[in-house]
Amino acid sequence: MAAAAPGGAAGLCRLLLPLLAAVTAAGGARGATGGMLYPRESPSRELKELGGVWSFRADFSPGRAAGFEQRWYRRPLRETGPVIDMPVPASFNDITQDPNLENYIGWVWYEKEVLLPQRWLQDDLRVVLRFGSAHYYSVVWVNGVQVVEHEGGHLPFEADISSIVQGSPQIPCRITVALNNTLTPHTLPPGSIEYMNDRTRYPKNYFVQNIRFDFFNYAGIHRPVVLYTTPSVYIDDITVTTTSSESVAKVQYQVSVVGSTLYSLSLSLRDQEGRVVATGDGPAGELKVPNPNLWWPYLMHENPGYRYFLEVKMQVQANEALLEDIYTLPVGIRTVHVTSTQFLINGKPFYFHGVNKHEDADIRGKGLDWALIVKDFNLLRWLGANSFRTSHYPYAEEIMDLCDAYGIVVIDECPGVGIKMPESFGNKSLQHHLVVMEELIRRDKNRPSVVMWSVANEPASELSPAAYYFKTLIAHTKALDPTRPVTFVSDTNYAVDRGAPYVDVICVNSYFSWYHDPGHLEVIPLQLTAQFENWYKTYQKPIIQSEYGADSVPGLHSDPPLMFSEEYQKAMLREYHSVFDKKRKEYVIGELIWNFADFMTNQGTTRVLGNKKGIFTRQRQPKSAAFVLRERYWKIANESSCLPPIMKSHILFL
C-alpha cells in the first residue's frame, strides 16, 4: 500500500508515531482496567445506537498533522474544511471512487452530532460512549473534550462522558474521532513504513506501508458505536466459570460493583423457558443447577448452544434514594479439557471440522453487516461446520453471540499476525501484546463457544527471542484465564519452533502442492504424514491442521486438474482428507480449511482481486470445493455417537 506523503520524514511524525504526547496528553500502552460488559438494555439501562452516516475527513496535509495542529475537535468538523458522508460501521477504503482514500495511510477524522434524551442528564445517571472497534489507533473527544484514546483494532473501548454532557449540556452532543491506521513494528499486527528515495523512480516523499499478512489493511470505525446509561452505582463486571456432572452443574460467579461499597446483590439463573433454576447473593459464590442442560457444539447434540440467563440485580441507597442496576448475562454450562491425543468438551471427544474466516465483504470492508453475518452462519450450518478460528483478529461481539447461540465452537485469536521482524519480539511489543490479551479475555471470558485462545498466527517463532516472548505471553494468558487451553498457529519447522513447548494444542499451517511443490498433488500424502508424525513425536500434544487450501478462480476448469482451477482445489482437499482420516484416529483433533470465502488483499502478482482460497466466493456463492467439504463434514458428524437417530437419518439423507 503506497501513498505520496507531503512534508518529509519529520513531517510524518504523527503518521508514524501515533502515541506521541503531542497527539494526546495520555500515552503508551496500559493494562485493561475495569469491566467491559456488552451493552444490553434492561430496566435500569438504556441504549442509543449511533450507526448511520457520519461526517468524515482524511487529513492529506503535510505529515497528516493538520487536524491536531488546528484542533479540528474544537468545532464542528464541517467548519474545518470539506467533509464527506461516511457510513458507520464500515471501512472507509472502498466507499468512494478516490484511489487516494482507498490506499490512505495516516489520520482520518469522523464526527457525529447526537441529541440526548433529557432524562439522561440527571446527576444519578451515568452516560457511556462505547466503540465496538476502530482500526487502528483512536482518540475521541466529546464537545471538544478528550475522553478516551485506544491502541489497537478489533476490540472495544469506552468512556464515561457523564460530566461532559451533564455539566454543561449542549444540544447536540458532538462526538469527534481521530483514527490512524499506521502499523509499526510494535503494533498488532506489526508493519513498517518504507521510504522510496530514488527520485528517478518515485515522487518526492513517497512511502509504502509494508505488512507481513495476507489480507487488506482495512481501516475505519468497523463496529457499532453506542451510547448507554447505567445508574451512578453500577454493575461493572461479571465473571462466570462452570463445572458439571451428569446430575448437577456448578456456576461460579464474581461480580464487581463500582460507585459504592454498601450495595446488595441478588442473582437468579433462569433456563430458556424463563424458570428460575438457582439463586444466590453477594459478589461471589456458586450456583448449583440440578439436571443441567449443557452447552453442546453444533451437530454434537440435538439441542446445541443451550444457554441459561444470569440476572444480576444490584441495589444501593444513594442520596436518600434507592438505586437499582440490572444486567442479564447469557451463560453456557460446559467444560473443556485437553489430553495428549484428544480435545474434550463436556468429557466427550470433539473434532474440529470447520473453517477459517475473515470479516471481509464488498464495499463495507471489515464493517459489521447483519445480513452478511446471518448469511455466513446459514452457510456454516449448511456446510456442517462445527467450528472456526477468528483468523487473524477478534471478531465482532455480535458474531460471537451467534456462535454461543448456535453452538459454533471458536478458537479466539488476537491480532498477532505477521510478527516476523526481530524488533517485534522486544519488550515494547510484548507489553502491548499482553494488554491485547487482557482486553480480549475481558471481552470473551464468559462465552461458552470460546474453547481456546490463540495468541498469534505464523510468527517467526524460530527466532531466539521467540522463546521468552511466547513463554511470557502464554503464561500471562493462562493466569488471566486458567479454564481454557492456549495455542498459537505455527508454520515454522517443528525442530526449530521456540514457542511450541508452551502451547496446549499444536496448530500447524501447511500448503503442500501450493506454496511448496506447486502443482504436485502426489507429494501431499508423504509430506503431510511426515508433518504430523514429526510434531507429535516431538511434543506429544494433539494437533489441529489450522490451515490448508488452494486458490481457485470461480468457473475456471481443468482436467487433469491444474492450479487455480476448481478441480485442483477439490483434488488438493481430497489428498489432505485421506491423511486426516488416518491421523484423526490417533492424535489429530481438527481440520480448518483456508478459507471460508474469498477475501481482499493488497495488490500483488499472486493475487487477482484478493485471495481466492475460499470455498465460497466473496459474494458467498459456493465453489465446487464447498460440496466436497459439505459431504465430508456431515459424514464426520454422522459418525458421532452423541446424535439421536432422527438427526443421523437427516444427515444420511443429505
Short mmCIF file of N, CA and C in Angstrom, two decimals, residues 147-281:
data_model
loop_
_atom_site.label_atom_id
_atom_site.label_comp_id
_atom_site.label_asym_id
_atom_site.label_seq_id
_atom_site.Cartn_x
_atom_site.Cartn_y
_atom_site.Cartn_z
N VAL A 147 -11.90 12.32 25.74
CA VAL A 147 -12.49 11.39 26.71
C VAL A 147 -11.80 10.03 26.73
N VAL A 148 -11.15 9.63 25.63
CA VAL A 148 -10.51 8.32 25.61
C VAL A 148 -9.57 8.24 24.42
N GLU A 149 -8.53 7.43 24.59
CA GLU A 149 -7.73 7.00 23.45
C GLU A 149 -7.53 5.51 23.57
N HIS A 150 -7.33 4.86 22.44
CA HIS A 150 -7.21 3.41 22.45
C HIS A 150 -6.29 2.96 21.34
N GLU A 151 -5.36 2.06 21.68
CA GLU A 151 -4.47 1.48 20.69
C GLU A 151 -4.94 0.09 20.34
N GLY A 152 -5.11 -0.16 19.05
CA GLY A 152 -5.46 -1.49 18.58
C GLY A 152 -6.84 -1.53 17.97
N GLY A 153 -6.97 -2.28 16.88
CA GLY A 153 -8.28 -2.52 16.29
C GLY A 153 -8.90 -3.77 16.89
N HIS A 154 -10.17 -4.04 16.52
CA HIS A 154 -10.82 -5.31 16.78
C HIS A 154 -11.33 -5.52 18.20
N LEU A 155 -11.09 -4.60 19.10
CA LEU A 155 -11.56 -4.76 20.48
C LEU A 155 -12.25 -3.48 20.94
N PRO A 156 -13.20 -3.58 21.88
CA PRO A 156 -13.99 -2.42 22.27
C PRO A 156 -13.26 -1.50 23.24
N PHE A 157 -13.69 -0.26 23.25
CA PHE A 157 -13.23 0.70 24.25
C PHE A 157 -14.36 1.68 24.52
N GLU A 158 -14.33 2.32 25.69
CA GLU A 158 -15.44 3.18 26.06
C GLU A 158 -14.97 4.27 27.00
N ALA A 159 -15.85 5.26 27.22
CA ALA A 159 -15.54 6.38 28.10
C ALA A 159 -16.82 6.83 28.79
N ASP A 160 -16.70 7.14 30.07
CA ASP A 160 -17.78 7.76 30.83
C ASP A 160 -17.80 9.25 30.49
N ILE A 161 -18.87 9.70 29.84
CA ILE A 161 -18.94 11.10 29.40
C ILE A 161 -19.98 11.88 30.20
N SER A 162 -20.38 11.33 31.36
CA SER A 162 -21.45 11.94 32.15
C SER A 162 -21.13 13.39 32.50
N SER A 163 -19.93 13.65 33.01
CA SER A 163 -19.60 15.00 33.48
C SER A 163 -19.62 16.01 32.34
N ILE A 164 -19.34 15.57 31.13
CA ILE A 164 -19.32 16.49 29.98
C ILE A 164 -20.74 16.83 29.55
N VAL A 165 -21.58 15.82 29.39
CA VAL A 165 -22.92 16.09 28.87
C VAL A 165 -23.86 16.62 29.94
N GLN A 166 -23.56 16.34 31.22
CA GLN A 166 -24.43 16.81 32.29
C GLN A 166 -23.96 18.13 32.88
N GLY A 167 -22.64 18.35 32.87
CA GLY A 167 -22.11 19.57 33.48
C GLY A 167 -22.43 20.81 32.68
N SER A 168 -22.30 20.71 31.37
CA SER A 168 -22.63 21.84 30.51
C SER A 168 -23.32 21.30 29.27
N PRO A 169 -24.57 20.91 29.41
CA PRO A 169 -25.28 20.24 28.31
C PRO A 169 -25.29 21.10 27.05
N GLN A 170 -24.94 20.47 25.95
CA GLN A 170 -25.02 21.12 24.66
C GLN A 170 -25.96 20.31 23.79
N ILE A 171 -26.69 20.99 22.95
CA ILE A 171 -27.58 20.31 22.01
C ILE A 171 -27.16 20.74 20.61
N PRO A 172 -26.67 19.83 19.79
CA PRO A 172 -26.48 18.41 20.08
C PRO A 172 -25.13 18.13 20.73
N CYS A 173 -24.94 16.89 21.17
CA CYS A 173 -23.66 16.40 21.69
C CYS A 173 -22.80 16.03 20.48
N ARG A 174 -21.58 16.58 20.44
CA ARG A 174 -20.71 16.39 19.26
C ARG A 174 -19.59 15.41 19.61
N ILE A 175 -19.55 14.30 18.87
CA ILE A 175 -18.55 13.25 19.06
C ILE A 175 -17.56 13.32 17.91
N THR A 176 -16.28 13.48 18.23
CA THR A 176 -15.23 13.57 17.22
C THR A 176 -14.21 12.46 17.45
N VAL A 177 -13.82 11.80 16.38
CA VAL A 177 -12.87 10.69 16.46
C VAL A 177 -11.75 10.94 15.46
N ALA A 178 -10.50 10.89 15.95
CA ALA A 178 -9.33 10.86 15.07
C ALA A 178 -8.82 9.43 15.06
N LEU A 179 -8.59 8.90 13.86
CA LEU A 179 -8.27 7.49 13.70
C LEU A 179 -7.05 7.35 12.80
N ASN A 180 -6.08 6.53 13.24
CA ASN A 180 -4.84 6.34 12.48
C ASN A 180 -4.64 4.87 12.19
N ASN A 181 -4.43 4.51 10.92
CA ASN A 181 -4.26 3.10 10.54
C ASN A 181 -2.81 2.72 10.29
N THR A 182 -1.85 3.56 10.70
CA THR A 182 -0.44 3.24 10.51
C THR A 182 -0.04 2.05 11.38
N LEU A 183 0.69 1.11 10.80
CA LEU A 183 1.22 -0.04 11.53
C LEU A 183 2.73 0.09 11.65
N THR A 184 3.25 -0.14 12.85
CA THR A 184 4.67 -0.03 13.15
C THR A 184 5.18 -1.40 13.60
N PRO A 185 6.48 -1.56 13.81
CA PRO A 185 6.99 -2.85 14.30
C PRO A 185 6.43 -3.27 15.66
N HIS A 186 5.79 -2.35 16.38
CA HIS A 186 5.33 -2.66 17.73
C HIS A 186 3.81 -2.68 17.85
N THR A 187 3.10 -2.51 16.74
CA THR A 187 1.64 -2.64 16.78
C THR A 187 1.27 -4.11 16.60
N LEU A 188 -0.01 -4.42 16.80
CA LEU A 188 -0.55 -5.75 16.49
C LEU A 188 -1.73 -5.58 15.53
N PRO A 189 -1.62 -5.97 14.29
CA PRO A 189 -0.45 -6.59 13.68
C PRO A 189 0.66 -5.57 13.44
N PRO A 190 1.91 -6.07 13.33
CA PRO A 190 3.02 -5.15 13.05
C PRO A 190 3.06 -4.74 11.58
N GLY A 191 3.84 -3.72 11.33
CA GLY A 191 4.10 -3.26 9.97
C GLY A 191 5.29 -2.32 10.00
N SER A 192 5.62 -1.75 8.87
CA SER A 192 6.72 -0.79 8.81
C SER A 192 6.48 0.15 7.64
N ILE A 193 7.04 1.35 7.77
CA ILE A 193 6.98 2.34 6.69
C ILE A 193 8.32 2.34 5.97
N GLU A 194 8.27 2.23 4.66
CA GLU A 194 9.48 2.26 3.84
C GLU A 194 9.42 3.46 2.91
N TYR A 195 10.44 4.30 2.98
CA TYR A 195 10.51 5.48 2.11
C TYR A 195 11.25 5.14 0.83
N MET A 196 10.70 5.54 -0.30
CA MET A 196 11.31 5.32 -1.61
C MET A 196 12.00 6.62 -2.03
N ASN A 197 13.32 6.67 -1.86
CA ASN A 197 14.06 7.92 -2.03
C ASN A 197 14.67 8.09 -3.41
N ASP A 198 14.50 7.11 -4.28
CA ASP A 198 15.04 7.23 -5.63
C ASP A 198 14.12 8.14 -6.45
N ARG A 199 14.54 9.40 -6.64
CA ARG A 199 13.69 10.39 -7.31
C ARG A 199 13.48 10.06 -8.80
N THR A 200 14.29 9.18 -9.36
CA THR A 200 14.09 8.80 -10.76
C THR A 200 12.96 7.78 -10.91
N ARG A 201 12.54 7.21 -9.77
CA ARG A 201 11.51 6.17 -9.84
C ARG A 201 10.26 6.50 -9.04
N TYR A 202 10.38 7.38 -8.04
CA TYR A 202 9.25 7.66 -7.16
C TYR A 202 9.13 9.16 -6.94
N PRO A 203 7.89 9.63 -6.72
CA PRO A 203 7.71 11.05 -6.39
C PRO A 203 8.36 11.39 -5.06
N LYS A 204 8.51 12.67 -4.80
CA LYS A 204 9.08 13.14 -3.54
C LYS A 204 8.21 12.67 -2.37
N ASN A 205 8.88 12.23 -1.29
CA ASN A 205 8.22 11.80 -0.05
C ASN A 205 7.30 10.59 -0.25
N TYR A 206 7.65 9.76 -1.19
CA TYR A 206 6.84 8.57 -1.46
C TYR A 206 7.18 7.49 -0.44
N PHE A 207 6.17 6.84 0.12
CA PHE A 207 6.41 5.78 1.10
C PHE A 207 5.41 4.66 0.92
N VAL A 208 5.75 3.51 1.47
CA VAL A 208 4.91 2.32 1.40
C VAL A 208 4.69 1.79 2.81
N GLN A 209 3.45 1.43 3.11
CA GLN A 209 3.15 0.73 4.36
C GLN A 209 3.35 -0.77 4.11
N ASN A 210 4.44 -1.32 4.63
CA ASN A 210 4.71 -2.75 4.47
C ASN A 210 3.98 -3.53 5.56
N ILE A 211 3.38 -4.63 5.15
CA ILE A 211 2.74 -5.53 6.11
C ILE A 211 3.18 -6.95 5.78
N ARG A 212 3.12 -7.82 6.76
CA ARG A 212 3.53 -9.21 6.58
C ARG A 212 2.34 -10.14 6.84
N PHE A 213 1.17 -9.69 6.42
CA PHE A 213 -0.01 -10.54 6.49
C PHE A 213 -0.78 -10.41 5.19
N ASP A 214 -1.57 -11.43 4.88
CA ASP A 214 -2.17 -11.54 3.56
C ASP A 214 -3.66 -11.21 3.59
N PHE A 215 -3.98 -10.03 4.10
CA PHE A 215 -5.33 -9.50 3.95
C PHE A 215 -5.24 -7.99 3.94
N PHE A 216 -6.24 -7.33 3.40
CA PHE A 216 -6.18 -5.89 3.20
C PHE A 216 -6.26 -5.17 4.54
N ASN A 217 -5.45 -4.13 4.67
CA ASN A 217 -5.41 -3.37 5.92
C ASN A 217 -6.56 -2.35 5.95
N TYR A 218 -7.77 -2.89 6.00
CA TYR A 218 -8.95 -2.01 6.04
C TYR A 218 -8.93 -1.17 7.31
N ALA A 219 -9.49 0.03 7.21
CA ALA A 219 -9.49 0.93 8.36
C ALA A 219 -10.83 1.65 8.44
N GLY A 220 -11.13 2.12 9.65
CA GLY A 220 -12.37 2.85 9.87
C GLY A 220 -13.00 2.45 11.19
N ILE A 221 -14.19 2.97 11.43
CA ILE A 221 -14.98 2.55 12.59
C ILE A 221 -15.77 1.33 12.16
N HIS A 222 -15.30 0.16 12.55
CA HIS A 222 -15.76 -1.09 11.96
C HIS A 222 -16.96 -1.71 12.65
N ARG A 223 -17.23 -1.33 13.88
CA ARG A 223 -18.31 -1.97 14.63
C ARG A 223 -19.18 -0.92 15.30
N PRO A 224 -20.31 -1.32 15.87
CA PRO A 224 -21.27 -0.33 16.36
C PRO A 224 -20.70 0.64 17.38
N VAL A 225 -21.18 1.87 17.29
CA VAL A 225 -20.92 2.91 18.28
C VAL A 225 -22.24 3.14 19.01
N VAL A 226 -22.21 3.11 20.34
CA VAL A 226 -23.44 3.28 21.10
C VAL A 226 -23.20 4.21 22.28
N LEU A 227 -24.27 4.84 22.70
CA LEU A 227 -24.34 5.49 24.00
C LEU A 227 -25.26 4.66 24.87
N TYR A 228 -24.84 4.41 26.10
CA TYR A 228 -25.72 3.68 27.00
C TYR A 228 -25.64 4.29 28.40
N THR A 229 -26.63 4.00 29.20
CA THR A 229 -26.69 4.56 30.55
C THR A 229 -26.66 3.45 31.59
N THR A 230 -26.15 3.80 32.75
CA THR A 230 -26.28 2.97 33.95
C THR A 230 -26.56 3.93 35.11
N PRO A 231 -27.03 3.40 36.25
CA PRO A 231 -27.07 4.25 37.45
C PRO A 231 -25.65 4.67 37.82
N SER A 232 -25.53 5.67 38.70
CA SER A 232 -24.22 6.14 39.12
C SER A 232 -23.46 5.06 39.91
N VAL A 233 -24.19 4.18 40.59
CA VAL A 233 -23.61 2.97 41.17
C VAL A 233 -24.07 1.82 40.27
N TYR A 234 -23.12 1.02 39.78
CA TYR A 234 -23.48 0.11 38.69
C TYR A 234 -22.66 -1.18 38.74
N ILE A 235 -23.21 -2.19 38.07
CA ILE A 235 -22.52 -3.46 37.90
C ILE A 235 -21.45 -3.26 36.82
N ASP A 236 -20.20 -3.41 37.21
CA ASP A 236 -19.10 -3.13 36.29
C ASP A 236 -18.64 -4.37 35.54
N ASP A 237 -18.64 -5.52 36.20
CA ASP A 237 -18.12 -6.71 35.53
C ASP A 237 -18.71 -7.95 36.18
N ILE A 238 -18.81 -9.02 35.37
CA ILE A 238 -19.27 -10.32 35.84
C ILE A 238 -18.35 -11.36 35.22
N THR A 239 -17.89 -12.29 36.05
CA THR A 239 -17.07 -13.41 35.56
C THR A 239 -17.74 -14.70 35.98
N VAL A 240 -17.92 -15.61 35.01
CA VAL A 240 -18.60 -16.87 35.26
C VAL A 240 -17.73 -18.02 34.78
N THR A 241 -17.59 -19.06 35.59
CA THR A 241 -16.99 -20.32 35.16
C THR A 241 -17.92 -21.45 35.56
N THR A 242 -17.84 -22.56 34.85
CA THR A 242 -18.79 -23.65 35.09
C THR A 242 -18.07 -24.99 35.18
N THR A 243 -18.63 -25.88 35.99
CA THR A 243 -18.25 -27.29 36.05
C THR A 243 -19.54 -28.10 36.09
N SER A 244 -19.45 -29.36 35.71
CA SER A 244 -20.70 -30.13 35.67
C SER A 244 -20.42 -31.61 35.80
N SER A 245 -21.46 -32.31 36.28
CA SER A 245 -21.52 -33.77 36.25
C SER A 245 -22.85 -34.11 35.62
N GLU A 246 -23.18 -35.38 35.59
CA GLU A 246 -24.44 -35.76 34.96
C GLU A 246 -25.65 -35.21 35.71
N SER A 247 -25.53 -35.07 37.01
CA SER A 247 -26.70 -34.72 37.80
C SER A 247 -26.74 -33.27 38.28
N VAL A 248 -25.58 -32.62 38.34
CA VAL A 248 -25.56 -31.26 38.86
C VAL A 248 -24.44 -30.47 38.20
N ALA A 249 -24.71 -29.20 37.97
CA ALA A 249 -23.68 -28.28 37.46
C ALA A 249 -23.45 -27.20 38.50
N LYS A 250 -22.24 -26.66 38.49
CA LYS A 250 -21.89 -25.57 39.38
C LYS A 250 -21.48 -24.36 38.55
N VAL A 251 -22.10 -23.24 38.84
CA VAL A 251 -21.80 -21.98 38.16
C VAL A 251 -21.16 -21.05 39.18
N GLN A 252 -19.84 -20.89 39.05
CA GLN A 252 -19.15 -19.96 39.94
C GLN A 252 -19.19 -18.56 39.35
N TYR A 253 -19.44 -17.56 40.20
CA TYR A 253 -19.57 -16.20 39.69
C TYR A 253 -18.81 -15.22 40.58
N GLN A 254 -18.37 -14.16 39.96
CA GLN A 254 -17.82 -12.99 40.65
C GLN A 254 -18.41 -11.75 40.01
N VAL A 255 -18.86 -10.83 40.84
CA VAL A 255 -19.48 -9.60 40.36
C VAL A 255 -18.75 -8.42 40.99
N SER A 256 -18.40 -7.44 40.18
CA SER A 256 -17.81 -6.21 40.72
C SER A 256 -18.78 -5.06 40.53
N VAL A 257 -18.86 -4.21 41.53
CA VAL A 257 -19.74 -3.04 41.53
C VAL A 257 -18.88 -1.81 41.75
N VAL A 258 -19.17 -0.76 41.01
CA VAL A 258 -18.43 0.49 41.11
C VAL A 258 -19.36 1.60 41.60
N GLY A 259 -18.88 2.44 42.50
CA GLY A 259 -19.63 3.61 42.94
C GLY A 259 -20.02 3.58 44.40
N SER A 260 -19.97 2.41 45.04
CA SER A 260 -20.33 2.29 46.44
C SER A 260 -19.87 0.94 46.96
N THR A 261 -19.67 0.84 48.26
CA THR A 261 -19.37 -0.45 48.89
C THR A 261 -20.53 -0.94 49.74
N LEU A 262 -21.64 -0.21 49.74
CA LEU A 262 -22.77 -0.52 50.61
C LEU A 262 -23.94 -1.13 49.85
N TYR A 263 -23.65 -1.79 48.77
CA TYR A 263 -24.70 -2.34 47.91
C TYR A 263 -25.09 -3.74 48.37
N SER A 264 -26.22 -4.21 47.83
CA SER A 264 -26.61 -5.61 47.97
C SER A 264 -26.77 -6.20 46.57
N LEU A 265 -26.47 -7.50 46.45
CA LEU A 265 -26.55 -8.18 45.16
C LEU A 265 -27.42 -9.42 45.30
N SER A 266 -28.30 -9.63 44.34
CA SER A 266 -29.06 -10.87 44.26
C SER A 266 -28.96 -11.39 42.83
N LEU A 267 -28.90 -12.70 42.69
CA LEU A 267 -28.72 -13.32 41.39
C LEU A 267 -29.76 -14.40 41.17
N SER A 268 -30.26 -14.48 39.93
CA SER A 268 -31.21 -15.51 39.54
C SER A 268 -30.76 -16.11 38.22
N LEU A 269 -30.66 -17.43 38.18
CA LEU A 269 -30.31 -18.12 36.95
C LEU A 269 -31.57 -18.75 36.38
N ARG A 270 -31.90 -18.37 35.15
CA ARG A 270 -33.12 -18.85 34.50
C ARG A 270 -32.78 -19.73 33.31
N ASP A 271 -33.63 -20.71 33.06
CA ASP A 271 -33.44 -21.53 31.86
C ASP A 271 -34.11 -20.85 30.67
N GLN A 272 -34.10 -21.53 29.52
CA GLN A 272 -34.63 -20.89 28.31
C GLN A 272 -36.14 -20.71 28.34
N GLU A 273 -36.79 -21.39 29.24
CA GLU A 273 -38.24 -21.19 29.40
C GLU A 273 -38.56 -20.12 30.44
N GLY A 274 -37.54 -19.53 31.01
CA GLY A 274 -37.75 -18.47 31.99
C GLY A 274 -37.89 -18.94 33.42
N ARG A 275 -37.73 -20.23 33.65
CA ARG A 275 -37.86 -20.75 35.01
C ARG A 275 -36.57 -20.50 35.80
N VAL A 276 -36.72 -20.09 37.06
CA VAL A 276 -35.56 -19.89 37.92
C VAL A 276 -35.07 -21.26 38.39
N VAL A 277 -33.79 -21.55 38.12
CA VAL A 277 -33.24 -22.85 38.50
C VAL A 277 -32.23 -22.74 39.63
N ALA A 278 -31.78 -21.50 39.92
CA ALA A 278 -30.84 -21.31 41.04
C ALA A 278 -30.82 -19.84 41.40
N THR A 279 -30.56 -19.57 42.66
CA THR A 279 -30.46 -18.18 43.13
C THR A 279 -29.24 -18.04 44.03
N GLY A 280 -28.76 -16.80 44.15
CA GLY A 280 -27.62 -16.52 45.01
C GLY A 280 -27.61 -15.06 45.40
N ASP A 281 -26.65 -14.71 46.25
CA ASP A 281 -26.49 -13.31 46.63
C ASP A 281 -25.02 -13.06 46.95
#
